[in-house]
Amino acid sequence: MANPSAVCNGHLHHHHQKQNNLLKSGICKKNGITKGIKKNGISNGTLYKKKFVEHFEQAPMYVAVFTFLGFGVGTIFGYLRDFMRAWGLEKRNVATEREQQKDFVPLYQDFENFYTRNLYMRIRDNWNRPICSVPGPQFDLMERVTDDYNWTFRFTGRIIKNVINMGSYNYLGFAETDVNALKTVTIELQKYGTGICSTRQEMGTLDKHVELEKLVATFLGVEDAMVFGMGFATNSMNIPALVGKGCLILSDELNHTSLVLGARLSGATIRIFKHNNIQSLEKLLRDAIIYGQPRSRRAWRKIIILVEGIYSMEGSIVRLPEIVSLKKKYKAYLYLDEAHSIGAVGATGRGVVEYFGMSPDDVDVLMGTFTKSFGAAGGYIAGKKDLVDFLRTHSHSAVYATSMCPPVAEQIIRAMKCVMGLDGTTQGLQRVRQLGKNTRYFRRRLHEMGFIIYGNDDSPVVPLLLYMPGKIGAFARRMLEKNIGVVVVGFPATPITESRARFCVSAAHTREMLDTVLNALDELGDFLHLKYSRYSKSSHPELYEETRLELED
Amino acid sequence: MDIKRVKDYIYWLYYQYLLITCSYVLEPWEQSMFHTITVTVFAMVVYTAYVFVPIHVRLAFEFFSQMFGGHPESTV
């Protein structure tokens, strides 16, 4: 064998270098037969039908040092400014109590929003930017300037046109204003109007909802489904209906706020397992079954595992086959939140269940939202008919919240029919395929350039790590100058050392748009010094080209 | 043309310094204060190094050479 680390099992290990890679190719070479590849400690042939490659590369140590240094400088100046504000040397722009109420119990705890006041305010112009067009692959932005360092903004009246949109969750490109596409939505709007003025239980159930629910159930391959008006409320209001006191919730470390809120509202005991870490989950399950409830040692009434399909801050995909096998072994229930993965992964866009080639019966509660891939608003819960019938009567959202409005329901119906192919065209399938192509291309190019990217190779959410607080503001502002709109995230939403820029690839992005963005990123990466990856191929482009054996497209 | 490249490079270095120390986000007067402090500290470090390091290095060299090879010389 000429180059032992080059080819093994027909896959090129050059790109996805991990420590155990060399060991694996050593094994392959020794035996002479190609065995199943062990990726991340799991043997491939049994549970995973295709490669499961995730990257969570760590940056060099000096980056962490500089990040803390940057935060330190910000904190020192924050204390200085707070001191000046307290002693009247500077005008106070935050909320303070009135003079007459100074002796009362304080309403505003000043130190709590230290971070907001002193660090977030300085770069606040990168968030809450108002747009004035549909958030398709490009959008129009209202220009705003600040005279007092981001405490107040004013609009200049100018509109920045055709900013490339790398931040909207428009995975399949259904956020469009094309008149032909929205024909049925317009008809429904004229037939039903926009208001429902009632809850599902009273007079808010329309035939549109029934049609939509049947369609969602067919799309996912389950018995029944129920739709709600708001995606966040779907999680936070339905989990309390499913679990209560005496139950155990095992939730992933990086679950979304809606899941955390729903879990806390339910009153069940919550235990956290490390992100996507099956050993941690198994240990928690075993402990739960062996030791039971904390003081009475009784068996738990219910054990439910809360995971998401794609985690939107990391871009990682849940290890569904292993979790399902664990759940079957220990007899727990599984709640899968497919907010970002429905429509975005899977060969025909049916989500992570299809991506791993599993049957939807394996997951007890399938939840998802229509906000991301279908260009509408709202959420659904799907599963067995008994489960959905129970939720119809017992869920807070179903009983008390206003139901989904009819034009939005029609938008979901037409988008779903498009994806399923029921409208007679192959447009839906083309969109799903285009998204997959765009995702792989974008991620591959970013890896080649030498950026540190987190997440699975197939996930359309691409977090690019920035690390230092100074670079957050600089990156977002310079990208806007180049007419590209990005979303940057910093401390409270991510760990303190790992601030990032999150790109959402869309099926509506053309190759030219992606190339524009990639060139801008290349330039900016050099200018801001963001290319921390130690595994970039850009240092040996000719070597990469020769031995490339990609089995895609 | 070369002058422009040098100037761009120096600007780039200055920009990296701003980003790394997070003084990019500070207001102008805060930046001036921060630069003054940094330059002062840096100047003090350089001055101290200039004054003390050669003497210390020479003394350390003499100490170690005495310990390892200079035993016969110690009585002289």
XYZ file of C-alpha atoms in Angstrom, chain A residues 81-99 102 110 117 151:
23
model
C -17.677 53.437 33.278
C -19.977 52.182 36.009
C -17.939 54.166 38.521
C -18.242 57.275 36.395
C -21.976 56.766 36.043
C -22.460 56.201 39.748
C -20.553 59.375 40.611
C -22.352 61.496 38.095
C -19.369 62.076 35.821
C -21.349 60.603 32.952
C -24.944 60.590 31.893
C -26.898 57.488 32.844
C -28.663 55.838 29.974
C -30.020 52.788 31.740
C -33.227 52.551 33.672
C -33.003 54.105 37.126
C -35.620 54.680 39.764
C -37.215 58.012 40.360
C -35.863 60.344 43.015
C -34.684 55.988 46.114
C -27.423 47.410 38.644
C -24.502 47.509 29.801
C -27.533 53.698 23.126
